[in-house]
Amino acid sequence: MTLERGNAFTPVASATMIWPWTTSVLGGAAGGALFFLLNLGSGLGAIASGLTAAVVFFSLIGGVGGVMSRKADRRGRRYAATYPFRYAAVPAGIGGAGYALVSIFTGSIIGGLFGGLFVAAAIWITVGLIAMVVGNKNA
């Protein structure tokens, strides 16, 4: 994928070029395992808690790590610094959709949808603000 002006896939290309895949997978797995172990007393709710925490940590670590990493692609970091909230939409979409899917399968449809929207908004604001503050220094 290339970063072109006016291309609808530019935020996706930017996020995938600078996304620290290994770090975000390991962080998501560690966060999910921790939440699973902390909620073992709740029965099957521990599985849902672990999966949703893994998705949220994967998205947060990937989004923030992509902006802060020096090994990331220069064009992707520049795009994230120029358009921080467009860049943050990709991790927010991944985190919100993953949270909603797990919540729908383990709970209710309406609760899963609204929970996914809330998680997506929280990730979008967090990653967008961090990209806005840190992104210009690393570009």
PDB file of C-alpha atoms in Angstrom:
ATOM      1  CA  MET A   1       0.000   0.000   0.000  1.00  0.00           C
ATOM      2  CA  THR A   2       1.157   3.492  -0.703  1.00  0.00           C
ATOM      3  CA  LEU A   3       0.362   6.746   1.009  1.00  0.00           C
ATOM      4  CA  GLU A   4      -1.374   8.937  -1.551  1.00  0.00           C
ATOM      5  CA  ARG A   5      -3.438  12.048  -1.058  1.00  0.00           C
ATOM      6  CA  GLY A   6      -7.133  11.502  -1.498  1.00  0.00           C
ATOM      7  CA  ASN A   7      -6.846   7.728  -1.218  1.00  0.00           C
ATOM      8  CA  ALA A   8      -9.538   6.290   1.039  1.00  0.00           C
ATOM      9  CA  PHE A   9      -7.159   3.609   2.325  1.00  0.00           C
ATOM     10  CA  THR A  10      -4.423   6.018   3.453  1.00  0.00           C
ATOM     11  CA  PRO A  11      -5.225   5.739   7.207  1.00  0.00           C
ATOM     12  CA  VAL A  12      -5.233   1.944   6.945  1.00  0.00           C
ATOM     13  CA  ALA A  13      -1.959   1.932   5.021  1.00  0.00           C
ATOM     14  CA  SER A  14      -0.416   4.313   7.540  1.00  0.00           C
ATOM     15  CA  ALA A  15      -1.503   2.217  10.497  1.00  0.00           C
ATOM     16  CA  THR A  16      -0.339  -1.083   9.007  1.00  0.00           C
ATOM     17  CA  MET A  17       3.041   0.279   7.904  1.00  0.00           C
ATOM     18  CA  ILE A  18       3.985   1.554  11.343  1.00  0.00           C
ATOM     19  CA  TRP A  19       2.092  -0.954  13.509  1.00  0.00           C
ATOM     20  CA  PRO A  20       4.453  -2.870  15.859  1.00  0.00           C
ATOM     21  CA  TRP A  21       2.852  -6.279  15.336  1.00  0.00           C
ATOM     22  CA  THR A  22       4.992  -8.370  17.681  1.00  0.00           C
ATOM     23  CA  THR A  23       4.777  -5.903  20.546  1.00  0.00           C
ATOM     24  CA  SER A  24       1.026  -5.444  20.221  1.00  0.00           C
ATOM     25  CA  VAL A  25       0.344  -9.199  20.008  1.00  0.00           C
ATOM     26  CA  LEU A  26       2.505  -9.890  23.060  1.00  0.00           C
ATOM     27  CA  GLY A  27       0.981  -6.968  24.970  1.00  0.00           C
ATOM     28  CA  GLY A  28      -2.531  -8.088  24.092  1.00  0.00           C
ATOM     29  CA  ALA A  29      -1.763 -11.651  25.149  1.00  0.00           C
ATOM     30  CA  ALA A  30      -0.218 -10.513  28.436  1.00  0.00           C
ATOM     31  CA  GLY A  31      -3.103  -8.146  29.218  1.00  0.00           C
ATOM     32  CA  GLY A  32      -5.685 -10.761  28.300  1.00  0.00           C
ATOM     33  CA  ALA A  33      -3.994 -13.423  30.420  1.00  0.00           C
ATOM     34  CA  LEU A  34      -3.769 -11.048  33.371  1.00  0.00           C
ATOM     35  CA  PHE A  35      -7.454 -10.113  33.176  1.00  0.00           C
ATOM     36  CA  PHE A  36      -8.386 -13.779  32.749  1.00  0.00           C
ATOM     37  CA  LEU A  37      -6.456 -14.760  35.869  1.00  0.00           C
ATOM     38  CA  LEU A  38      -7.835 -11.847  37.880  1.00  0.00           C
ATOM     39  CA  ASN A  39     -11.430 -12.820  37.015  1.00  0.00           C
ATOM     40  CA  LEU A  40     -11.220 -16.585  37.496  1.00  0.00           C
ATOM     41  CA  GLY A  41     -13.768 -16.384  40.304  1.00  0.00           C
ATOM     42  CA  SER A  42     -16.508 -15.176  37.941  1.00  0.00           C
ATOM     43  CA  GLY A  43     -16.698 -18.425  35.972  1.00  0.00           C
ATOM     44  CA  LEU A  44     -17.218 -18.047  32.234  1.00  0.00           C
ATOM     45  CA  GLY A  45     -17.012 -14.280  32.578  1.00  0.00           C
ATOM     46  CA  ALA A  46     -13.263 -14.696  32.969  1.00  0.00           C
ATOM     47  CA  ILE A  47     -12.982 -15.821  29.342  1.00  0.00           C
ATOM     48  CA  ALA A  48     -14.911 -12.815  28.060  1.00  0.00           C
ATOM     49  CA  SER A  49     -12.932 -10.480  30.294  1.00  0.00           C
ATOM     50  CA  GLY A  50      -9.633 -11.898  29.088  1.00  0.00           C
ATOM     51  CA  LEU A  51     -10.593 -11.731  25.409  1.00  0.00           C
ATOM     52  CA  THR A  52     -11.914  -8.178  25.564  1.00  0.00           C
ATOM     53  CA  ALA A  53      -8.859  -7.003  27.511  1.00  0.00           C
ATOM     54  CA  ALA A  54      -6.596  -8.670  24.941  1.00  0.00           C
ATOM     55  CA  VAL A  55      -8.329  -6.837  22.092  1.00  0.00           C
ATOM     56  CA  VAL A  56      -8.159  -3.478  23.871  1.00  0.00           C
ATOM     57  CA  PHE A  57      -4.478  -3.870  24.813  1.00  0.00           C
ATOM     58  CA  PHE A  58      -3.626  -5.038  21.280  1.00  0.00           C
ATOM     59  CA  SER A  59      -5.230  -1.919  19.806  1.00  0.00           C
ATOM     60  CA  LEU A  60      -3.769   0.514  22.314  1.00  0.00           C
ATOM     61  CA  ILE A  61      -0.239  -0.861  22.189  1.00  0.00           C
ATOM     62  CA  GLY A  62      -0.329  -1.081  18.406  1.00  0.00           C
ATOM     63  CA  GLY A  63      -1.662   2.424  17.912  1.00  0.00           C
ATOM     64  CA  VAL A  64       0.571   4.142  20.438  1.00  0.00           C
ATOM     65  CA  GLY A  65       3.598   2.010  19.630  1.00  0.00           C
ATOM     66  CA  GLY A  66       3.292   2.811  15.945  1.00  0.00           C
ATOM     67  CA  VAL A  67       3.593   6.517  16.616  1.00  0.00           C
ATOM     68  CA  MET A  68       6.382   6.232  19.175  1.00  0.00           C
ATOM     69  CA  SER A  69       8.521   3.579  17.466  1.00  0.00           C
ATOM     70  CA  ARG A  70      11.660   4.712  15.683  1.00  0.00           C
ATOM     71  CA  LYS A  71      11.691   1.576  13.513  1.00  0.00           C
ATOM     72  CA  ALA A  72       8.377   2.476  11.850  1.00  0.00           C
ATOM     73  CA  ASP A  73       8.094   3.742   8.292  1.00  0.00           C
ATOM     74  CA  ARG A  74       8.869   7.465   7.961  1.00  0.00           C
ATOM     75  CA  ARG A  75       5.897   8.168   5.680  1.00  0.00           C
ATOM     76  CA  GLY A  76       3.488   6.465   8.041  1.00  0.00           C
ATOM     77  CA  ARG A  77       4.780   8.388  11.046  1.00  0.00           C
ATOM     78  CA  ARG A  78       4.541  11.646   9.112  1.00  0.00           C
ATOM     79  CA  TYR A  79       0.932  10.852   8.177  1.00  0.00           C
ATOM     80  CA  ALA A  80       0.118  10.004  11.806  1.00  0.00           C
ATOM     81  CA  ALA A  81       1.688  13.285  12.941  1.00  0.00           C
ATOM     82  CA  THR A  82      -0.202  15.299  10.319  1.00  0.00           C
ATOM     83  CA  TYR A  83      -3.586  13.602  10.785  1.00  0.00           C
ATOM     84  CA  PRO A  84      -3.495  12.087  14.293  1.00  0.00           C
ATOM     85  CA  PHE A  85      -7.210  11.382  14.638  1.00  0.00           C
ATOM     86  CA  ARG A  86      -7.494   9.828  11.182  1.00  0.00           C
ATOM     87  CA  TYR A  87      -4.611   7.561  12.112  1.00  0.00           C
ATOM     88  CA  ALA A  88      -6.262   6.772  15.463  1.00  0.00           C
ATOM     89  CA  ALA A  89      -9.449   5.633  13.706  1.00  0.00           C
ATOM     90  CA  VAL A  90      -7.848   2.337  12.648  1.00  0.00           C
ATOM     91  CA  PRO A  91      -6.811   1.142  16.140  1.00  0.00           C
ATOM     92  CA  ALA A  92     -10.144   2.422  17.479  1.00  0.00           C
ATOM     93  CA  GLY A  93     -12.059   0.474  14.850  1.00  0.00           C
ATOM     94  CA  ILE A  94     -10.113  -2.707  15.561  1.00  0.00           C
ATOM     95  CA  GLY A  95     -10.508  -2.376  19.330  1.00  0.00           C
ATOM     96  CA  GLY A  96     -14.177  -1.390  19.227  1.00  0.00           C
ATOM     97  CA  ALA A  97     -15.140  -4.095  16.747  1.00  0.00           C
ATOM     98  CA  GLY A  98     -13.249  -6.781  18.647  1.00  0.00           C
ATOM     99  CA  TYR A  99     -14.751  -5.734  21.958  1.00  0.00           C
ATOM    100  CA  ALA A 100     -18.245  -5.634  20.451  1.00  0.00           C
ATOM    101  CA  LEU A 101     -17.891  -9.079  18.859  1.00  0.00           C
ATOM    102  CA  VAL A 102     -16.696 -10.723  22.057  1.00  0.00           C
ATOM    103  CA  SER A 103     -19.375  -8.942  24.097  1.00  0.00           C
ATOM    104  CA  ILE A 104     -22.135  -9.910  21.659  1.00  0.00           C
ATOM    105  CA  PHE A 105     -21.125 -13.571  21.724  1.00  0.00           C
ATOM    106  CA  THR A 106     -20.798 -13.700  25.504  1.00  0.00           C
ATOM    107  CA  GLY A 107     -23.528 -11.267  26.537  1.00  0.00           C
ATOM    108  CA  SER A 108     -26.188  -9.144  24.903  1.00  0.00           C
ATOM    109  CA  ILE A 109     -26.335  -7.529  21.486  1.00  0.00           C
ATOM    110  CA  ILE A 110     -27.213  -4.009  22.623  1.00  0.00           C
ATOM    111  CA  GLY A 111     -24.684  -4.054  25.460  1.00  0.00           C
ATOM    112  CA  GLY A 112     -21.997  -5.326  23.112  1.00  0.00           C
ATOM    113  CA  LEU A 113     -22.685  -2.647  20.517  1.00  0.00           C
ATOM    114  CA  PHE A 114     -22.694   0.227  22.984  1.00  0.00           C
ATOM    115  CA  GLY A 115     -19.699  -1.194  24.827  1.00  0.00           C
ATOM    116  CA  GLY A 116     -17.829  -1.464  21.527  1.00  0.00           C
ATOM    117  CA  LEU A 117     -18.685   2.140  20.671  1.00  0.00           C
ATOM    118  CA  PHE A 118     -17.469   3.305  24.072  1.00  0.00           C
ATOM    119  CA  VAL A 119     -14.217   1.350  23.773  1.00  0.00           C
ATOM    120  CA  ALA A 120     -13.679   2.643  20.224  1.00  0.00           C
ATOM    121  CA  ALA A 121     -14.198   6.235  21.380  1.00  0.00           C
ATOM    122  CA  ALA A 122     -11.795   5.793  24.295  1.00  0.00           C
ATOM    123  CA  ILE A 123      -9.095   4.266  22.074  1.00  0.00           C
ATOM    124  CA  TRP A 124      -9.652   6.918  19.388  1.00  0.00           C
ATOM    125  CA  ILE A 125      -9.222   9.774  21.867  1.00  0.00           C
ATOM    126  CA  THR A 126      -6.237   8.177  23.616  1.00  0.00           C
ATOM    127  CA  VAL A 127      -4.287   7.252  20.481  1.00  0.00           C
ATOM    128  CA  GLY A 128      -5.232  10.497  18.727  1.00  0.00           C
ATOM    129  CA  LEU A 129      -4.006  12.671  21.587  1.00  0.00           C
ATOM    130  CA  ILE A 130      -0.780  10.709  21.932  1.00  0.00           C
ATOM    131  CA  ALA A 131      -0.205  10.875  18.161  1.00  0.00           C
ATOM    132  CA  MET A 132      -0.836  14.618  18.239  1.00  0.00           C
ATOM    133  CA  VAL A 133       1.642  15.235  21.066  1.00  0.00           C
ATOM    134  CA  VAL A 134       4.362  12.690  20.272  1.00  0.00           C
ATOM    135  CA  GLY A 135       3.928  12.377  16.512  1.00  0.00           C
ATOM    136  CA  ASN A 136       5.578  15.655  15.562  1.00  0.00           C
ATOM    137  CA  LYS A 137       8.731  14.814  17.496  1.00  0.00           C
ATOM    138  CA  ASN A 138       9.285  11.485  15.747  1.00  0.00           C
ATOM    139  CA  ALA A 139       8.277  12.417  12.185  1.00  0.00           C
TER     140      ALA A 139
END
